[in-house]
Amino acid sequence: MSKIPIPQIRQQQCIITVNITTSQLTCHNYLHSLCHHNAGTGTTVTAATFHHPPPPPLSPPRHHHHHPTPTPPPHPDLPALLSFKSSSDISNNLVSWTHSPDPCNHTTPFIGVSCLHNRVTGLVLEKLNLHNRFDSLTSLVKLRVLSLKHNHLTGPIPNLSNLTSLKLLLLSHNQLSGDFPPSLPSLFRLDLSYNNISGPIPATVNRLTHLLTLRLENNRISGSIDFINLPNLNDLNISMNNVTGKIPVTLSGFSESVFLNNSGLCGLPDRECANSRPDIPSPVPVPVPSTAAVLGKNNDRGSGKNKISTVAVIAIIIGDVLVLALVSLLLYCYFSGKKINGNNNVIKKSEKSVYPSSTASSFEKGRMVFFDGTRKFELEDLLRASAEMLGKGGLGTAYKAVLDDGNVVAVKRLKEVAVGGKREFEQQMEVMGRLRHPNVVSLKAYYFAKDEKLLVYEYMSNGNLFWLLHGNRGPGRTPLDWSTRLKIAAGAASGLAFIHTFGPSLKLTHGNIKSTNILLDRSGNACISDVGHSAITPPAAAPRSVGYRAPELLSANNRKSTQKSDVYSFGVLLMELLTGKCPSVDNSGLLDLPRWVRSVVKEEWTAELFDLELMRYKDIEEEMVGLLQVALSCTSGAPDQRPTMDYVVKMIHDIDGVEVSPCRDAVDSASDSP
């Protein structure tokens, strides 16, 4: 054994790096810190840090002080929860809250409580016979989701201004009273329906710029709503209240049912507002001279007492001709506003020409079918609208259509569909029409006829992800910053997770996840388009985006997409966001982006794969690596090793700084959530 002197001595510490296989390291001599090493012939490199105890005392201490183990501080959210249980849980349904001092302890979980970073962020307590008030819950400052639906809570809604992170507030079916709650700027969904809320809706409601849902039906709310302007609102109901005044243009896209049973509200089809056009004065009756009066005026101008002058005769003839022309014009306009069916029966234009599904005429004439909550229009309105082609795909051509009333929709004209007939097509459309999520492009209507099939979607004004990432790469380009990319990743993940979990028995898939199918609305939220298209696309027109397709789908014998193949495509999409590279075509031909990324990671050049446009941003390396790990997990070669999209949402959510769509919060699994 040889002694190896340590060149740099630090008090009570020895740090060495050596090649060893049989290692028996002995350190002694506290003043000189010499380490002994029984050298071997191995090649393993090991770094070790040795902390030396102090020399033994010359004599033992006279007294020994035993310090008890300190008691951990109480959880900051526990007092608020226990206070609420004490006042509201008369049926002892929250007994699990007394089993542990830590509400975020996974071993003994609190019913209805979810946590993040050891703080309570979700509280879903529905149908638990809870009574009295919930003021104590305002101390849960990290709360994101609060759902107390279907209980017996009373009193006014407390001041929730401390809950700055609150995204969902669902309090329907209680006995809450008092005024509309103060503004909560971060709120996405607000449901106060079936309570006793009174008073007007305050103007501060317009500060809720992120609000998607506003449910206020069956309350005692009064006052006007003509000032409401919530740009992202897609779920509204203020029926069965006492609101008055005119329905504003900003809410005119909602169906009549959301405004019913408000006696003082005007603007509905059967209750037009008086003086709705104040800029045009009311018609004033103009006195028309009678024939006798005309004759009387001309008596002194004729050659005889009972004779009419030539000028008067000409005037009468011209007047008669004008009256006949006017009557003819009115009759023409009246009947041109109606349609005549095959039996010469008049059909009012206000009624849709919807023929019974059992007759052949319905297949020949076609029908426009709308889904709830969308503004109705006729096929003629679409045909008359100014159109701009947005792009072509395997299923058909997409257009931007501006209707006469200013509404903008996206229309996809289908070339051909792979369905057996009208009924199968309608069933598929019914499923697509029920998909309602902030990160999924909504199908508003469809038209089916033998030779013409149209799909009508909400229009996304900010284009698609492909153009944002790859368009105009050169001087003057506005780069896509990191926070926006992370937000897009979170939104797209949330939308795809919703599709996969919608009706578990359906096992829905998308089948064509790629950057051109990730659209952005006016707020920059990512929305998945072309949902359900894979089910009606003919095999010959199936998606050819090879760069996104899972390896198990590349064989000629297996082209049917699965949820696991969707996860793979989403992983490629994440790599596209991180690298700025298009996964399909490179200068040398086809680029297998997942294989390239894995090769770079294997060579430990991870920093080299990130998009150069991201290098200008500071302190984002950990977040980029975190998202890269998600992408690598999604693109595993074995389908069974890929995570579910629900778990992908959670992984992205755990990356610091990302704001995940609120509809993927715990409340979505709660009963009859909106």
PDB file of C-alpha atoms in Angstrom, residues 6 51 56 64 209 223 252 268 295 298 331 336 392 433 485-486 512 519 523 533 540 553 555 563 578 580 601:
ATOM      1  CA  ILE A   6      -3.295  15.299  -1.285  1.00  0.00           C
ATOM      2  CA  HIS A  51     -15.740  14.239   5.832  1.00  0.00           C
ATOM      3  CA  PRO A  56     -11.957  12.149  20.168  1.00  0.00           C
ATOM      4  CA  HIS A  64     -25.463  15.124  27.901  1.00  0.00           C
ATOM      5  CA  THR A 209     -61.081  38.580 -20.691  1.00  0.00           C
ATOM      6  CA  GLY A 223     -80.450  45.236 -14.926  1.00  0.00           C
ATOM      7  CA  SER A 252     -76.019  37.797 -30.781  1.00  0.00           C
ATOM      8  CA  LEU A 268     -85.267  38.033 -29.515  1.00  0.00           C
ATOM      9  CA  LEU A 295    -111.150  67.735 -58.820  1.00  0.00           C
ATOM     10  CA  ASN A 298    -109.099  71.987 -60.963  1.00  0.00           C
ATOM     11  CA  LEU A 331     -95.913  41.459 -54.553  1.00  0.00           C
ATOM     12  CA  SER A 336     -89.491  36.146 -53.884  1.00  0.00           C
ATOM     13  CA  LYS A 392     -56.312  22.042 -49.878  1.00  0.00           C
ATOM     14  CA  GLY A 433     -70.547  18.279 -33.285  1.00  0.00           C
ATOM     15  CA  ARG A 485     -44.320  27.718 -27.793  1.00  0.00           C
ATOM     16  CA  LEU A 486     -44.862  26.266 -24.335  1.00  0.00           C
ATOM     17  CA  ASN A 512     -53.361  13.396 -38.471  1.00  0.00           C
ATOM     18  CA  LEU A 519     -54.640  26.532 -35.406  1.00  0.00           C
ATOM     19  CA  SER A 523     -55.999  35.040 -28.172  1.00  0.00           C
ATOM     20  CA  HIS A 533     -61.669  13.574 -40.556  1.00  0.00           C
ATOM     21  CA  ALA A 540     -56.571   6.836 -51.239  1.00  0.00           C
ATOM     22  CA  LEU A 553     -48.320   2.797 -39.241  1.00  0.00           C
ATOM     23  CA  SER A 555     -46.240  -0.661 -43.064  1.00  0.00           C
ATOM     24  CA  GLN A 563     -54.421   6.765 -29.601  1.00  0.00           C
ATOM     25  CA  LEU A 578     -38.081  22.742 -29.833  1.00  0.00           C
ATOM     26  CA  GLY A 580     -37.625  24.728 -35.397  1.00  0.00           C
ATOM     27  CA  VAL A 601     -28.965  13.555 -27.373  1.00  0.00           C
TER      28      VAL A 601
END
